[in-house]
């Protein structure tokens, strides 16, 4: 299971048997002006009231020296497996010692936003040692988001019998917006996220069902369309598509109680989103958005709502750049139970969203004092949170 870590300038009022959020009525954690004058579709869709953790937390930097880490997973024995964007894996043991690079993976194209991206261990990893990961592949002059699998060797120095199981086509000669998150569903199939590759020429493919760009995909361990996918049986549609109309998804997480798939994606200038993903639904990009172009121009018709297109549960303007995210399912920090934790890049914090009836009830910004771009999160076996940063660090958050 993925994990997550939180550090921050927390207002700590001590430990409590039943910790409760401290609510700051009417005040959002966001103090900067928005880039747009767009109005939310419903109350609480953005700039919700701030909350603060009251449980006393211990934040430690346990590892440094990683080379552009991107994805982190907690193995069944509690050790950490981390991808490095340049194409290698590293293992962090229980003494927080960093292994030598684990090699044997297919060559990646690490230019721009590409490289070795997210990774997940097979639910039966203890028996089969299988890993599944996403990377950007350069082939025939073009790049694509690609899914591969392989077996971690017994000596843990290499990955054996690697094979590509899925390519998100069409490939494109660009180095942006690969998406790249991968998680298992409860039935042992894989959700994979892709981006629309950023450029104006590829952007419309987020709306096209014959393209794998700008999508949430659902595939089997062999890279085939998963049973029960919403577009199965249609000749004009890629059957692996689960949802569409996305810009660049770097966050996927399953709610521990409802089982719903939640997603985080980057907006342009404004308009970062959190969505609940339903099969076959259209999430609007680039037709509707709460953001604008980086040069300040409106996107498309400058609309935020349209019939047949889903609204985000929550959005940010200005952006926080939401990357890896997890739901906290532990009991160590009770007030975080079933909260969504999000690693933020440009925001340089870990965002905590309290959720009530599939709506956001409060928001907190954690570890903002670390001045780090947080890339991914995972939850340890004892309810602690781990976070990796672009600068090559791993933080651990636990209860004092």
Coordinates of C-alpha atoms in Angstrom, one line a residue:
X1 CA 0.0 0.0 0.0
X2 CA 1.2 3.5 -0.7
X3 CA 2.1 5.7 2.2
X4 CA 2.2 9.2 3.1
X5 CA 4.1 11.7 5.2
X6 CA 3.4 14.9 6.7
X7 CA 5.6 17.6 8.2
X8 CA 4.8 21.0 9.0
X9 CA 4.7 24.0 11.1
X10 CA 1.9 22.5 13.2
X11 CA 0.1 24.2 16.0
X12 CA 0.4 21.4 18.5
X13 CA -1.7 21.7 21.7
X14 CA -0.6 18.3 23.0
X15 CA -1.8 14.7 22.6
X16 CA -5.4 13.7 23.1
X17 CA -7.1 10.3 23.3
X18 CA -9.6 11.6 20.7
X19 CA -7.9 14.3 18.7
X20 CA -10.2 16.8 16.9
X21 CA -9.5 19.2 14.1
X22 CA -9.1 22.8 15.2
X23 CA -11.2 24.8 12.7
X24 CA -10.5 28.3 11.6
X25 CA -14.0 29.5 10.8
X26 CA -14.3 31.3 7.5
X27 CA -10.6 31.5 6.9
X28 CA -8.9 29.6 4.1
X29 CA -5.3 28.4 4.2
X30 CA -4.9 30.2 0.8
X31 CA -4.0 33.8 1.2
X32 CA -2.9 34.7 -2.4
X33 CA -5.2 36.2 -4.9
X34 CA -6.7 33.9 -7.6
X35 CA -5.6 34.1 -11.2
X36 CA -9.2 34.2 -12.4
X37 CA -12.6 35.6 -11.4
X38 CA -14.3 32.2 -12.1
X39 CA -17.0 31.3 -9.6
X40 CA -17.1 27.8 -8.0
X41 CA -20.0 25.6 -9.0
X42 CA -20.9 24.9 -5.4
X43 CA -20.0 26.1 -1.9
X44 CA -16.8 24.6 -0.6
X45 CA -15.4 23.7 -4.0
X46 CA -12.4 25.9 -3.4
X47 CA -10.8 27.8 -0.5
X48 CA -12.5 25.8 2.2
X49 CA -11.9 26.7 5.9
X50 CA -8.6 25.9 7.4
X51 CA -8.0 23.2 10.0
X52 CA -5.0 22.3 12.2
X53 CA -3.8 19.0 13.5
X54 CA -3.8 18.8 17.3
X55 CA -2.0 15.5 17.7
X56 CA 1.7 16.1 18.5
X57 CA 3.8 14.9 15.5
X58 CA 7.4 13.9 15.0
X59 CA 8.9 14.8 11.7
X60 CA 12.3 13.4 10.7
X61 CA 14.5 13.5 7.6
X62 CA 15.6 9.9 7.4
X63 CA 17.2 9.7 4.0
X64 CA 19.0 12.1 1.6
X65 CA 21.0 11.7 -1.6
X66 CA 18.4 10.2 -3.9
X67 CA 18.5 11.2 -7.5
X68 CA 15.2 12.9 -8.4
X69 CA 12.9 10.4 -6.6
X70 CA 9.4 10.1 -8.1
X71 CA 7.5 7.2 -6.6
X72 CA 7.6 5.4 -3.3
X73 CA 6.0 2.2 -2.1
X74 CA 6.2 0.4 1.2
X75 CA 7.0 -3.3 0.9
X76 CA 5.4 -6.0 2.9
X77 CA 8.3 -6.1 5.4
X78 CA 8.2 -2.3 6.0
X79 CA 11.1 -1.3 3.8
X80 CA 10.8 1.4 1.2
X81 CA 11.2 1.0 -2.6
X82 CA 11.7 4.3 -4.4
X83 CA 12.0 5.1 -8.1
X84 CA 14.6 7.5 -9.4
X85 CA 13.6 9.5 -12.4
X86 CA 16.9 8.7 -14.2
X87 CA 15.9 5.0 -14.4
X88 CA 17.0 3.1 -11.2
X89 CA 15.3 1.8 -8.1
X90 CA 16.6 2.3 -4.5
X91 CA 15.6 0.4 -1.4
X92 CA 15.6 2.0 2.1
X93 CA 16.1 -0.6 4.8
X94 CA 14.7 -0.5 8.4
X95 CA 17.9 1.2 9.6
X96 CA 17.2 4.0 7.0
X97 CA 20.2 2.9 4.9
X98 CA 20.0 3.5 1.2
X99 CA 20.8 0.6 -1.1
X100 CA 23.0 0.8 -4.2
X101 CA 20.9 1.4 -7.4
X102 CA 18.8 -1.5 -8.4
X103 CA 19.3 -2.0 -12.2
X104 CA 17.8 -4.0 -15.0
X105 CA 14.8 -1.8 -15.9
X106 CA 14.2 -0.8 -19.6
X107 CA 15.9 2.4 -20.7
X108 CA 13.9 5.5 -19.9
X109 CA 13.8 8.9 -21.6
X110 CA 14.3 11.2 -18.6
X111 CA 14.2 14.5 -20.5
X112 CA 11.7 17.1 -19.4
X113 CA 9.0 15.5 -17.2
X114 CA 9.8 12.0 -18.3
X115 CA 11.8 9.1 -16.8
X116 CA 11.1 6.3 -14.4
X117 CA 7.9 7.4 -12.7
X118 CA 5.5 5.5 -10.3
X119 CA 5.8 1.9 -9.1
X120 CA 3.6 -0.5 -7.2
X121 CA 4.3 -4.0 -5.7
X122 CA 2.1 -6.9 -6.5
X123 CA -0.5 -7.7 -3.7
X124 CA 1.3 -11.1 -3.6
X125 CA 4.8 -9.6 -3.6
X126 CA 5.9 -11.7 -0.6
X127 CA 5.4 -14.8 -2.8
X128 CA 6.1 -13.6 -6.4
X129 CA 8.3 -10.5 -5.9
X130 CA 6.6 -8.8 -8.9
X131 CA 6.7 -5.1 -9.5
X132 CA 4.8 -2.9 -11.9
X133 CA 6.0 0.6 -13.0
X134 CA 5.4 3.4 -15.4
X135 CA 8.1 5.1 -17.5
X136 CA 8.6 7.3 -20.5
X137 CA 9.9 5.4 -23.5
X138 CA 11.6 6.9 -26.5
X139 CA 10.9 4.9 -29.7
X140 CA 11.0 5.8 -33.4
X141 CA 11.6 9.5 -32.6
X142 CA 8.6 9.8 -30.2
X143 CA 7.9 9.4 -26.5
X144 CA 5.1 7.5 -24.8
X145 CA 3.8 6.6 -21.3
X146 CA 4.6 2.9 -20.9
X147 CA 3.8 0.3 -18.2
X148 CA 6.2 -2.6 -17.5
X149 CA 6.5 -5.4 -15.0
X150 CA 9.4 -7.5 -13.7
X151 CA 10.6 -9.6 -10.7
X152 CA 12.8 -8.2 -8.1
X153 CA 15.8 -10.6 -7.9
X154 CA 16.4 -12.4 -4.7
X155 CA 19.7 -10.5 -4.2
X156 CA 17.7 -7.3 -4.8
X157 CA 20.4 -5.9 -7.1
X158 CA 18.4 -6.1 -10.3
X159 CA 14.9 -6.6 -11.7
X160 CA 14.6 -9.8 -13.8
X161 CA 12.4 -10.7 -16.8
X162 CA 11.2 -7.2 -17.5
X163 CA 8.6 -6.7 -20.1
X164 CA 6.5 -3.8 -21.4
X165 CA 2.8 -4.7 -21.0
X166 CA 1.1 -1.5 -22.2
X167 CA 1.9 1.6 -24.3
X168 CA -0.3 4.7 -24.2
X169 CA -0.7 5.6 -27.8
X170 CA -0.3 7.6 -29.9
X171 CA 3.3 8.4 -29.0
X172 CA 4.4 12.0 -29.4
X173 CA 7.7 13.9 -29.8
X174 CA 7.4 15.9 -26.6
X175 CA 8.6 15.6 -23.0
X176 CA 5.7 16.9 -20.9
X177 CA 2.6 15.6 -19.2
X178 CA 3.1 11.8 -19.0
X179 CA 0.8 11.3 -16.1
X180 CA 2.5 8.2 -14.6
X181 CA 0.6 7.1 -11.5
X182 CA -0.2 3.4 -11.0
X183 CA -2.2 1.6 -8.3
X184 CA -4.0 -1.7 -7.8
X185 CA -7.7 -1.9 -7.4
X186 CA -9.3 -4.4 -5.0
X187 CA -9.6 -7.1 -7.8
X188 CA -5.9 -7.1 -8.7
X189 CA -6.2 -4.9 -11.8
X190 CA -4.3 -1.7 -12.4
X191 CA -5.4 1.9 -12.7
X192 CA -2.9 4.0 -14.7
X193 CA -2.9 7.7 -15.3
X194 CA -1.8 9.5 -18.5
X195 CA -1.4 13.1 -19.5
X196 CA -2.4 14.8 -22.7
X197 CA 1.2 15.6 -23.5
X198 CA 0.7 19.4 -22.9
X199 CA 1.1 20.9 -26.4
X200 CA -1.9 22.5 -28.1
X201 CA -1.7 19.9 -30.9
X202 CA -2.2 17.0 -28.5
X203 CA -4.5 18.7 -26.0
X204 CA -7.7 17.8 -27.8
X205 CA -6.9 14.1 -27.5
X206 CA -8.0 14.2 -23.8
X207 CA -11.5 14.2 -25.3
X208 CA -10.9 11.6 -27.9
X209 CA -11.8 8.0 -27.1
X210 CA -9.5 6.5 -29.7
X211 CA -6.5 8.0 -27.9
X212 CA -5.0 6.9 -24.6
X213 CA -3.8 10.4 -23.8
X214 CA -5.4 12.4 -20.9
X215 CA -7.1 9.4 -19.4
X216 CA -7.4 7.1 -16.4
X217 CA -6.9 3.6 -17.8
X218 CA -7.8 0.2 -16.2
X219 CA -5.7 -2.8 -17.3
X220 CA -4.9 -6.3 -16.2
X221 CA -1.5 -7.4 -15.0
X222 CA -0.8 -8.4 -18.6
X223 CA -1.7 -5.0 -20.0
X224 CA -5.1 -5.9 -21.4
X225 CA -8.3 -4.0 -20.9
X226 CA -9.7 -4.9 -17.5
X227 CA -13.0 -6.8 -17.3
X228 CA -16.0 -4.5 -16.9
X229 CA -14.5 -1.4 -18.4
X230 CA -17.1 1.2 -19.4
X231 CA -16.3 1.3 -23.2
X232 CA -15.7 -2.5 -23.7
X233 CA -17.1 -3.8 -27.0
X234 CA -17.1 -0.4 -28.9
X235 CA -15.0 -0.6 -32.0
X236 CA -14.3 3.2 -32.1
X237 CA -13.0 3.3 -28.5
X238 CA -9.9 2.1 -26.7
X239 CA -11.4 -0.5 -24.3
X240 CA -8.8 0.2 -21.6
X241 CA -10.2 3.8 -21.0
X242 CA -11.9 4.2 -17.6
X243 CA -12.4 8.0 -17.7
X244 CA -11.3 10.8 -19.9
X245 CA -11.0 14.6 -20.2
X246 CA -7.9 14.9 -18.0
X247 CA -4.9 17.2 -18.3
X248 CA -2.0 15.6 -16.3
X249 CA -2.7 13.2 -13.5
X250 CA -0.1 12.5 -10.9
X251 CA -2.3 11.4 -8.0
X252 CA -4.5 8.3 -7.7
X253 CA -5.9 6.9 -4.4
X254 CA -8.7 4.5 -3.4
X255 CA -10.9 5.6 -0.4
X256 CA -10.3 3.0 2.3
X257 CA -14.1 2.8 3.2
X258 CA -16.1 3.6 0.1
X259 CA -13.6 2.1 -2.4
X260 CA -14.1 5.2 -4.6
X261 CA -11.2 6.1 -6.9
X262 CA -10.0 9.7 -6.2
X263 CA -7.7 11.6 -8.6
X264 CA -5.5 14.7 -8.5
X265 CA -4.4 16.5 -11.6
X266 CA -2.5 19.6 -12.6
X267 CA -4.3 22.6 -14.0
X268 CA -2.5 25.3 -16.0
X269 CA -2.4 28.7 -14.3
X270 CA -5.0 27.9 -11.7
X271 CA -7.4 25.0 -11.8
X272 CA -5.6 22.2 -10.1
X273 CA -8.3 19.6 -9.4
X274 CA -9.3 16.7 -7.1
X275 CA -11.9 14.4 -8.7
X276 CA -13.9 11.3 -7.8
X277 CA -13.5 9.1 -10.8
X278 CA -16.5 7.3 -12.1
X279 CA -16.3 4.8 -15.0
X280 CA -17.0 6.3 -18.5
X281 CA -17.3 9.9 -17.2
X282 CA -15.8 13.0 -19.0
X283 CA -13.9 15.4 -16.7
X284 CA -13.9 18.2 -19.1
X285 CA -10.3 19.2 -20.1
X286 CA -9.7 21.2 -22.2
X287 CA -13.3 22.4 -22.7
X288 CA -14.0 23.3 -19.1
X289 CA -11.4 24.4 -16.5
X290 CA -10.9 26.7 -13.6
X291 CA -7.6 27.8 -14.9
X292 CA -6.1 30.0 -17.7
X293 CA -3.2 29.7 -20.0
X294 CA 0.2 30.6 -18.6
X295 CA 0.2 33.8 -20.7
X296 CA -3.1 34.8 -19.1
X297 CA -5.4 34.0 -22.0
X298 CA -8.6 32.1 -21.5
X299 CA -8.7 28.4 -22.4
X300 CA -11.2 27.6 -25.1
X301 CA -14.4 29.5 -24.5
X302 CA -13.4 30.3 -20.9
X303 CA -16.2 28.2 -19.3
X304 CA -16.1 26.2 -16.1
X305 CA -19.3 24.1 -16.5
X306 CA -20.9 22.1 -19.3
X307 CA -23.6 19.5 -19.5
X308 CA -22.2 16.0 -19.5
X309 CA -18.9 17.0 -17.9
X310 CA -18.0 16.3 -14.3
X311 CA -17.1 19.0 -11.8
X312 CA -14.1 18.6 -9.6
X313 CA -14.8 17.9 -5.9
X314 CA -12.2 20.6 -5.1
X315 CA -9.9 23.0 -7.0
X316 CA -7.0 25.4 -6.3
X317 CA -6.3 28.8 -7.8
X318 CA -3.4 29.6 -7.6
X319 CA -2.0 26.2 -8.1
X320 CA -0.3 23.9 -5.6
X321 CA 0.8 21.3 -8.2
X322 CA -0.7 18.1 -6.6
X323 CA 1.5 15.1 -7.1
X324 CA 1.3 11.7 -5.4
X325 CA -1.5 11.3 -2.8
X326 CA -2.9 8.7 -0.4
X327 CA -5.8 8.3 2.0
X328 CA -4.7 7.9 5.6
X329 CA -6.1 4.6 6.9
X330 CA -4.1 4.3 10.1
X331 CA -5.2 4.8 13.7
X332 CA -2.0 6.5 15.0
X333 CA -3.2 10.0 14.1
X334 CA -7.0 9.7 14.7
X335 CA -8.0 13.1 13.2
X336 CA -6.4 12.1 9.9
X337 CA -8.5 9.0 9.5
X338 CA -9.8 8.7 5.9
X339 CA -8.3 12.1 5.1
X340 CA -6.6 12.7 1.7
X341 CA -2.9 13.6 1.9
X342 CA -1.4 15.2 -1.2
X343 CA 2.3 15.8 -2.0
X344 CA 2.6 19.3 -3.5
X345 CA 5.3 20.5 -5.8
X346 CA 5.0 24.2 -6.4
X347 CA 3.0 24.5 -3.2
X348 CA 6.0 23.0 -1.2
X349 CA 3.8 21.4 1.4
X350 CA 1.7 18.3 2.1
X351 CA -2.0 19.2 1.8
X352 CA -4.5 17.5 4.1
X353 CA -8.1 17.5 3.0
X354 CA -10.8 16.4 5.5
X355 CA -13.7 14.8 3.7
X356 CA -17.3 14.6 4.7
X357 CA -19.9 12.9 2.4
X358 CA -17.6 13.2 -0.6
X359 CA -17.1 17.0 -0.1
X360 CA -14.1 18.8 1.3
X361 CA -14.8 20.0 4.9
X362 CA -11.4 21.5 5.8
X363 CA -7.8 21.9 4.5
X364 CA -4.4 22.0 6.2
X365 CA -0.9 22.7 4.8
X366 CA 1.8 20.7 6.4
X367 CA 5.6 20.7 6.3
X368 CA 5.6 24.0 4.6
X369 CA 8.6 25.0 6.7
X370 CA 10.8 22.4 4.9
X371 CA 10.9 24.4 1.6
X372 CA 10.7 21.1 -0.4
X373 CA 8.9 20.1 -3.5
X374 CA 7.0 17.0 -2.3
X375 CA 6.6 14.4 -5.0
X376 CA 5.0 11.3 -3.5
X377 CA 3.6 9.8 -0.2
X378 CA 3.2 6.4 1.3
X379 CA 1.9 5.0 4.6
X380 CA 4.0 2.7 6.7
X381 CA 3.0 -0.5 8.4
X382 CA 2.7 1.3 11.8
X383 CA 0.6 4.2 10.5
X384 CA 3.6 6.5 9.9
X385 CA 3.8 8.6 6.7
X386 CA 6.7 8.7 4.3
X387 CA 7.3 11.5 1.8
X388 CA 9.9 11.9 -1.0
X389 CA 11.0 15.2 -2.3
X390 CA 12.5 16.4 -5.6
X391 CA 15.7 17.3 -3.8
X392 CA 16.3 13.6 -2.9
X393 CA 15.1 13.4 0.7
X394 CA 12.7 11.1 2.5
X395 CA 10.8 12.4 5.5
X396 CA 9.0 10.3 8.1
X397 CA 6.0 11.6 10.1
X398 CA 4.8 9.8 13.2
X399 CA 3.1 10.5 16.4
X400 CA 5.3 11.9 19.2

